[in-house]
mmCIF file of C-alpha atoms in Angstrom:
data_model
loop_
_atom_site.group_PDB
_atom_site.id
_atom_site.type_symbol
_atom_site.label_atom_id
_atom_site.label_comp_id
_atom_site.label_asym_id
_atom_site.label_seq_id
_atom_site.Cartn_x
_atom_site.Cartn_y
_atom_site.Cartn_z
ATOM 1 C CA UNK A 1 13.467 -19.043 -7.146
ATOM 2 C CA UNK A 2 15.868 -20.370 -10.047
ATOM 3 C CA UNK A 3 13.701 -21.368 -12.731
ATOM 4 C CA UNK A 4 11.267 -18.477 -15.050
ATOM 5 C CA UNK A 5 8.001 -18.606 -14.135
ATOM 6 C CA UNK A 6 6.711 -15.369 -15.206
ATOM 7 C CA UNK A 7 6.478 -15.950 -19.027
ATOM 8 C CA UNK A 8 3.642 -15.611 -21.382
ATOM 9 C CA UNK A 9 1.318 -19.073 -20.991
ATOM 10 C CA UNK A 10 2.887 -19.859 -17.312
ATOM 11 C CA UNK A 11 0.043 -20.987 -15.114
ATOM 12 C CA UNK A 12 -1.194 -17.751 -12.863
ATOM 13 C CA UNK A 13 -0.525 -19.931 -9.645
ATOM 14 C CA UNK A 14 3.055 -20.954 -10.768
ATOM 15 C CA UNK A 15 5.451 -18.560 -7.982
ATOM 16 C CA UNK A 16 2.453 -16.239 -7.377
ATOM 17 C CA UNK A 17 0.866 -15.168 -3.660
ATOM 18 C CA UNK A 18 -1.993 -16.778 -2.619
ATOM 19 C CA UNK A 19 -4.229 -14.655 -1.089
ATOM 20 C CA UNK A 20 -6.780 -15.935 1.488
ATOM 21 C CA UNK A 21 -9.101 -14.214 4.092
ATOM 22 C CA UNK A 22 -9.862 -15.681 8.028
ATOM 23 C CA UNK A 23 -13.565 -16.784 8.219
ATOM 24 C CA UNK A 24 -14.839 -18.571 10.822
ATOM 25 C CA UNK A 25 -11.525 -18.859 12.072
ATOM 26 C CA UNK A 26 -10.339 -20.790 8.970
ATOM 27 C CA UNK A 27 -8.501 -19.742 6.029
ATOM 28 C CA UNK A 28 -10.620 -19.638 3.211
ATOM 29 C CA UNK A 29 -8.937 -18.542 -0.283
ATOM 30 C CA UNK A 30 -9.367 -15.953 -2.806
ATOM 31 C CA UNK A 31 -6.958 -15.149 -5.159
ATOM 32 C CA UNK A 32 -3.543 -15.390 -6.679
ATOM 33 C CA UNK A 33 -1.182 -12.420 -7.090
ATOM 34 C CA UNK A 34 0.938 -12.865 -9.800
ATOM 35 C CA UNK A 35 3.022 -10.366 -11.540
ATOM 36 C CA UNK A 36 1.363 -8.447 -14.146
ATOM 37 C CA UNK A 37 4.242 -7.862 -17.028
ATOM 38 C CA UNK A 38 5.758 -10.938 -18.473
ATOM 39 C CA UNK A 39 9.168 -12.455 -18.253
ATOM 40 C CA UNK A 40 11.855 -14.032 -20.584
ATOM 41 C CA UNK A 41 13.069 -17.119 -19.937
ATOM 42 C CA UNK A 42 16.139 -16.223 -19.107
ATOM 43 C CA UNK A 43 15.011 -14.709 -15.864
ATOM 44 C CA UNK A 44 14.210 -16.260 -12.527
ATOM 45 C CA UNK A 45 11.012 -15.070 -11.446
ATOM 46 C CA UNK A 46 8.657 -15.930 -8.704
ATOM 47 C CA UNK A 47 7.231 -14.128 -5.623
ATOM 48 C CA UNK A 48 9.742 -13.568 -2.722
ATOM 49 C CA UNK A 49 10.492 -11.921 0.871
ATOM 50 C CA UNK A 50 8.471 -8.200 0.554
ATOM 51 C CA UNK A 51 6.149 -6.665 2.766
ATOM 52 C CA UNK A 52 3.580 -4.396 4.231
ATOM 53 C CA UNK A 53 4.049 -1.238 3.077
ATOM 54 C CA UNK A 54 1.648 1.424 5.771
ATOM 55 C CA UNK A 55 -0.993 3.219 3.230
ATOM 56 C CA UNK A 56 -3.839 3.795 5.270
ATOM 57 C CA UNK A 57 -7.261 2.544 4.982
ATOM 58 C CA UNK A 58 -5.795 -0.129 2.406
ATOM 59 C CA UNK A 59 -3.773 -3.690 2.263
ATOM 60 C CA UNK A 60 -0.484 -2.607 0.054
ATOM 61 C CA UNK A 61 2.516 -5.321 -0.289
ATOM 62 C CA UNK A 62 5.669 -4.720 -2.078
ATOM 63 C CA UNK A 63 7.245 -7.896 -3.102
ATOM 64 C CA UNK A 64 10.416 -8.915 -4.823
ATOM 65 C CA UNK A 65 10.506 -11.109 -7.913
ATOM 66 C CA UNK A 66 13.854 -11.720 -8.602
ATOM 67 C CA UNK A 67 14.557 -10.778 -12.048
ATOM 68 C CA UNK A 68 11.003 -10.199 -12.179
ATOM 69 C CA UNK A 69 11.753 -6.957 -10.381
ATOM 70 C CA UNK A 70 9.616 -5.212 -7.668
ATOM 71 C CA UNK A 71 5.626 -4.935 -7.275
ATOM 72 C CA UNK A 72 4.026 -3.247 -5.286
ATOM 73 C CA UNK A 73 0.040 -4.043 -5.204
ATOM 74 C CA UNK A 74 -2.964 -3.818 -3.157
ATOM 75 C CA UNK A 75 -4.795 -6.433 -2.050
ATOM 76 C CA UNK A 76 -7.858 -4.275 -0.473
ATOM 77 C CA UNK A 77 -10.335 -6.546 -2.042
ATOM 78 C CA UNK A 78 -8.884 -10.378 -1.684
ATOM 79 C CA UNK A 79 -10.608 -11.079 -4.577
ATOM 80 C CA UNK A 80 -8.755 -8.686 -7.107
ATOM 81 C CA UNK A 81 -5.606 -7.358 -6.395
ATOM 82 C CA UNK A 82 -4.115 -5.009 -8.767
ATOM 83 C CA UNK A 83 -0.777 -3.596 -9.133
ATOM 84 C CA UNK A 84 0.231 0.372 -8.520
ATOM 85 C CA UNK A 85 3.515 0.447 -8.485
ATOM 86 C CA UNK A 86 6.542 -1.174 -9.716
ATOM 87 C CA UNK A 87 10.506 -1.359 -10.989
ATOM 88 C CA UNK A 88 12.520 -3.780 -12.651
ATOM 89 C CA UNK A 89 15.869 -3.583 -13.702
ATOM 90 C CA UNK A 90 15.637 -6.293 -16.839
ATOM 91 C CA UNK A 91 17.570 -9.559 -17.316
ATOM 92 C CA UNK A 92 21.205 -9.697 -16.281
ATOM 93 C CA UNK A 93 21.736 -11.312 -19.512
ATOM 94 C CA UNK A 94 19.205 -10.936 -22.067
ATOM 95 C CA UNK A 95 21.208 -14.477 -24.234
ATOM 96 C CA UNK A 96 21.192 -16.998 -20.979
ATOM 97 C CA UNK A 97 20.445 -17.646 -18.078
ATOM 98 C CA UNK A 98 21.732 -16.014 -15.381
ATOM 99 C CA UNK A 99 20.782 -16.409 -11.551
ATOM 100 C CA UNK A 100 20.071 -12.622 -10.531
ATOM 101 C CA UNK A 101 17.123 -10.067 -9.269
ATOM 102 C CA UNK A 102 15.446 -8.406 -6.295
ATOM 103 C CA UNK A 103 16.067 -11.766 -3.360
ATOM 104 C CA UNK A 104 14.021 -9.796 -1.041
ATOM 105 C CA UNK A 105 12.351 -6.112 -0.565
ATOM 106 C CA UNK A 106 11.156 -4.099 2.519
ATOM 107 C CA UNK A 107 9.324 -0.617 3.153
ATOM 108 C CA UNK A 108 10.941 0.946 6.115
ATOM 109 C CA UNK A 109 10.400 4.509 6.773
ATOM 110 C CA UNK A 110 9.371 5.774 3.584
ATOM 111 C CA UNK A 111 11.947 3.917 1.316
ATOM 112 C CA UNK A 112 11.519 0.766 -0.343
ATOM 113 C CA UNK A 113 15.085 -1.234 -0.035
ATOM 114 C CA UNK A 114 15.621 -4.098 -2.627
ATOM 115 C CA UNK A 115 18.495 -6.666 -2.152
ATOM 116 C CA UNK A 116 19.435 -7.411 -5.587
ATOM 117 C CA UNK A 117 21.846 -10.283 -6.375
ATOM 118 C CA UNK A 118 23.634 -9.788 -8.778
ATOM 119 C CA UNK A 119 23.164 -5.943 -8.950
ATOM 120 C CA UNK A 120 23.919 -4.713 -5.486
ATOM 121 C CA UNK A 121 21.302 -2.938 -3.794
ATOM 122 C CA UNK A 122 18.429 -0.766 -5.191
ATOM 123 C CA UNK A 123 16.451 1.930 -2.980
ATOM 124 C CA UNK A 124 13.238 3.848 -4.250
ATOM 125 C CA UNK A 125 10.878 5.702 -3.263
ATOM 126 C CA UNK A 126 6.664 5.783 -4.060
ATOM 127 C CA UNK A 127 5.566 8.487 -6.479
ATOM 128 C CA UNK A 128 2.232 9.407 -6.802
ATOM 129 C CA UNK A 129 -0.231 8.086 -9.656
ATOM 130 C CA UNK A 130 -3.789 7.442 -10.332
ATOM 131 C CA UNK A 131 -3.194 4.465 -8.176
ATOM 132 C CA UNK A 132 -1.668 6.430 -5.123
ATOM 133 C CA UNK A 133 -2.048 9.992 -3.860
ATOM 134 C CA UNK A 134 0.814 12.080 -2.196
ATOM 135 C CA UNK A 135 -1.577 12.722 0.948
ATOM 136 C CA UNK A 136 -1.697 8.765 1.439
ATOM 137 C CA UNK A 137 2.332 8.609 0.988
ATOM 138 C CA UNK A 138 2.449 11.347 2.919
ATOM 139 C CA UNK A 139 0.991 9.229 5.595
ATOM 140 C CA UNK A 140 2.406 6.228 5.136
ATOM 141 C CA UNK A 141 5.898 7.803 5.954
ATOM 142 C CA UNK A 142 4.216 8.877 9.708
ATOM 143 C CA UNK A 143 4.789 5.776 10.604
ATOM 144 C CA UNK A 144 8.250 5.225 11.803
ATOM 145 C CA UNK A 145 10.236 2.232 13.214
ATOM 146 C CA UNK A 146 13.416 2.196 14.989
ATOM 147 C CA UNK A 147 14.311 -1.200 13.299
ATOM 148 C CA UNK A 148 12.486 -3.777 11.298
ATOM 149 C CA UNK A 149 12.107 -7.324 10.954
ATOM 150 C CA UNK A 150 8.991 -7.652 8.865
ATOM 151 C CA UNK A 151 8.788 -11.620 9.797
ATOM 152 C CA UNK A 152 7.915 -10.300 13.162
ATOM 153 C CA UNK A 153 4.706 -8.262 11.453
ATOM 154 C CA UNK A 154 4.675 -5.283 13.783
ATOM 155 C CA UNK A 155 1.363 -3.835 14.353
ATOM 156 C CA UNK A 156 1.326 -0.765 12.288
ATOM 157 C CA UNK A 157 0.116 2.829 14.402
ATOM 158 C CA UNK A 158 -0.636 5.773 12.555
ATOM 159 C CA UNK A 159 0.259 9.186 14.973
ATOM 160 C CA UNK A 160 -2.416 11.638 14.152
ATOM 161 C CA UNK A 161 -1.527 14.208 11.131
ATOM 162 C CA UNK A 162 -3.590 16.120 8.686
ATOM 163 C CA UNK A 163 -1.776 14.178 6.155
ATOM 164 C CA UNK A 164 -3.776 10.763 7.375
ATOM 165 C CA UNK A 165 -7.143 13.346 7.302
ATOM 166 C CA UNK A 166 -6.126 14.142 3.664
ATOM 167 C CA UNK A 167 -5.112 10.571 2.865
ATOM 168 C CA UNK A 168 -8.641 9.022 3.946
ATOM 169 C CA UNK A 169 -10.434 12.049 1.985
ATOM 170 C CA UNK A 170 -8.308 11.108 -1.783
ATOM 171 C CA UNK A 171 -9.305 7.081 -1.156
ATOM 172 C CA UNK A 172 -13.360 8.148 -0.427
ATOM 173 C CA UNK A 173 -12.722 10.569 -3.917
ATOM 174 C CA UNK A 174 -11.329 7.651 -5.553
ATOM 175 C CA UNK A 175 -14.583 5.799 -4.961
ATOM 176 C CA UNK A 176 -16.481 7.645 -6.771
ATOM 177 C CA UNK A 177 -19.512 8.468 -4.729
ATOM 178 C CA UNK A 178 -19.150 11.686 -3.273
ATOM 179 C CA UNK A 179 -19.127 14.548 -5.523
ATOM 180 C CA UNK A 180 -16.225 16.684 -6.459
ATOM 181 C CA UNK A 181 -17.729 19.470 -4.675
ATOM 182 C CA UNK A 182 -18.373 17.783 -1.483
ATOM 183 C CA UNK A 183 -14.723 16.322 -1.825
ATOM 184 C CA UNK A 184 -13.100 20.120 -2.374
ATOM 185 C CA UNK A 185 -15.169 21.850 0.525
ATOM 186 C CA UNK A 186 -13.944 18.631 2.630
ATOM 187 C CA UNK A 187 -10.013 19.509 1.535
ATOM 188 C CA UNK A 188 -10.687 23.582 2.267
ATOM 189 C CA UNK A 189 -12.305 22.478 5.401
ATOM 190 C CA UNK A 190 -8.760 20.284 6.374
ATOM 191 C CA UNK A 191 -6.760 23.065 5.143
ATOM 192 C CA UNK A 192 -8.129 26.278 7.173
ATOM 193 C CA UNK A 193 -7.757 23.859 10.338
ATOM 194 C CA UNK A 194 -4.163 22.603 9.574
ATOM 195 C CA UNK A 195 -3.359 26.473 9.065
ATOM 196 C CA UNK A 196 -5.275 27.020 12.687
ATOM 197 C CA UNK A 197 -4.036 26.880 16.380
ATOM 198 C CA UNK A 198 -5.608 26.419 19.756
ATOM 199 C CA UNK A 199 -9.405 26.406 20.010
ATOM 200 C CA UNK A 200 -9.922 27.253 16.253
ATOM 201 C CA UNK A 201 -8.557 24.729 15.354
ATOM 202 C CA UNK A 202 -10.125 22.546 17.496
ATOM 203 C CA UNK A 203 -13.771 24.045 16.720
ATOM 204 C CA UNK A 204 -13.192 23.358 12.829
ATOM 205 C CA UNK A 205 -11.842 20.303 13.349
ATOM 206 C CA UNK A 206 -15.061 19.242 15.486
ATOM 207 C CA UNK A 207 -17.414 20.911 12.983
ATOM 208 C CA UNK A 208 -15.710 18.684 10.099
ATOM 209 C CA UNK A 209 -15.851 15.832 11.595
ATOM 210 C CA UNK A 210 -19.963 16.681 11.933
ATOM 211 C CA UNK A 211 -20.236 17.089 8.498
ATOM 212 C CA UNK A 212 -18.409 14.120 7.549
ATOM 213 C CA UNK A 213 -20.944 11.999 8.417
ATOM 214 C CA UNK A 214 -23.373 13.179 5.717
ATOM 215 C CA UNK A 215 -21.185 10.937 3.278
ATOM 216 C CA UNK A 216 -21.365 8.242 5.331
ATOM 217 C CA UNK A 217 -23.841 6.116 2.537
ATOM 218 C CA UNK A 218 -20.578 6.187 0.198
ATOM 219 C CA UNK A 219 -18.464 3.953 2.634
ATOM 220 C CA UNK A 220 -19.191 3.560 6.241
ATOM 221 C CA UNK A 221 -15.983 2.492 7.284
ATOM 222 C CA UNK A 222 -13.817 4.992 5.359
ATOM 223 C CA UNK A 223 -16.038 7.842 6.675
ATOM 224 C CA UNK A 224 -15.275 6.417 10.350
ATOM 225 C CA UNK A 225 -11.614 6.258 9.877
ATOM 226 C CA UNK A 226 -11.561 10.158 8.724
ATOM 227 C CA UNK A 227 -13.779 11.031 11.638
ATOM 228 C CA UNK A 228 -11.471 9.286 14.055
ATOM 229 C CA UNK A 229 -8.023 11.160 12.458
ATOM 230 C CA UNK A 230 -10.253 14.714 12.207
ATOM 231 C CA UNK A 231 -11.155 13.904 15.952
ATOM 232 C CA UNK A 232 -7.359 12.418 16.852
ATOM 233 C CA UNK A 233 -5.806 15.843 15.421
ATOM 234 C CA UNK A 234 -8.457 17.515 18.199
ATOM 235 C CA UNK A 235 -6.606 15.745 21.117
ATOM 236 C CA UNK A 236 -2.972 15.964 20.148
ATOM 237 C CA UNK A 237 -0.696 19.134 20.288
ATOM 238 C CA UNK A 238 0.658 19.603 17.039
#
């Protein structure tokens, strides 16, 4: 963590994440995560303390980088994580080398809270972007801890909320293969039962959850998970 490793021509392993899946029950590896936006070499920069940050339906890490900044990237597909989000302050000192930067970085209830060395302490929040929909922050801040060690990797639980229906509906538009009409009557659909009570609710909610499944050649699994939050909404008393 005191040496620059993030400049233009340093090897893509050199203070990256490795990413690996379980197969077989044995690791078997896919990529490296490095950060995206190059370095000087006056700044310390490799991959430190982050974590899990609870976007439904997707793998989404924000990790620190010293002076390297924040990143926050999805790692969905082992094979090709991207970026989405990020912040970085700059060098301490732009003429030498200065030990400095984001030490460590944790979601925790919707805010994303950076120790920065040199700089004090640093607290943002997501915005939305082509990358990341409001509906999927939206749900991502449903899940709520009373503390947080993230060494301990608690098992993330999403309570039921049309905001989890919504967030599963922007990822399947995101794909590509359902049409934008199908997506819209899908959102109206959500909408007239988050603005219902009682049994009407519950009877759209169950009709929905019907249709869903006529999309289900897009993506299987994301289809299931919006049929299971349309059909958790029908059980809880919101």
């Amino acid at each position: 963590g005191g040496a620059p490793k993030c400049r233009a021509g340093d090897k893509p392993e050199w203070g990256a994440d490795a990413i690996f899946t379980i197969e077989n029950k044995k690791l078997k590896f896919k990529s490296y995560y490095k950060l995206p936006s190059y370095q000087s070499a006056n700044e310390n920069c490799v991959a430190h303390n982050g974590s899990l940050i609870p976007i439904p339906g997707r793998d989404v890490m924000v990790q620190a980088w010293y002076q390297g900044g924040i990143s926050v990237f999805d790692w969905t597909d082992p094979s090709n994580p991207k970026e989405i989000a990020s912040f970085d302050r700059g060098p301490v000192d732009s003429t030498r080398m200065v030990s400095g930067g984001s030490w460590s970085v944790y979601w925790y209830n919707g805010a994303i809270v950076s120790s920065e060395i040199a700089r004090g302490m640093d607290v943002a929040e997501l915005t939305p972007s082509e990358f990341i929909s409001q509906n999927e922050i939206d749900a991502a801040k449903t899940v709520k801890w009373d503390y947080l060690n993230a060494q301990g990797q608690p098992k993330i639980v999403w309570p039921p909320s049309f905001a989890l229906a919504k967030a599963f509906t922007d990822q399947l538009e995101r794909k590509g293969c359902v049409s934008g009409a199908r997506i819209g009557d899908i959102r109206s659909q959500i909408s007239a039962a988050e603005k219902a009570s009682g049994a009407a609710r519950n009877a759209a909610l169950t009709k929905l959850s019907a249709q869903v499944e006529n999309e289900r050649s897009c993506d299987p699994k994301k289809v299931d998970m919006l049929k299971k939050a349309l059909q958790d909404l029908q059980s809880s008393v919101m």
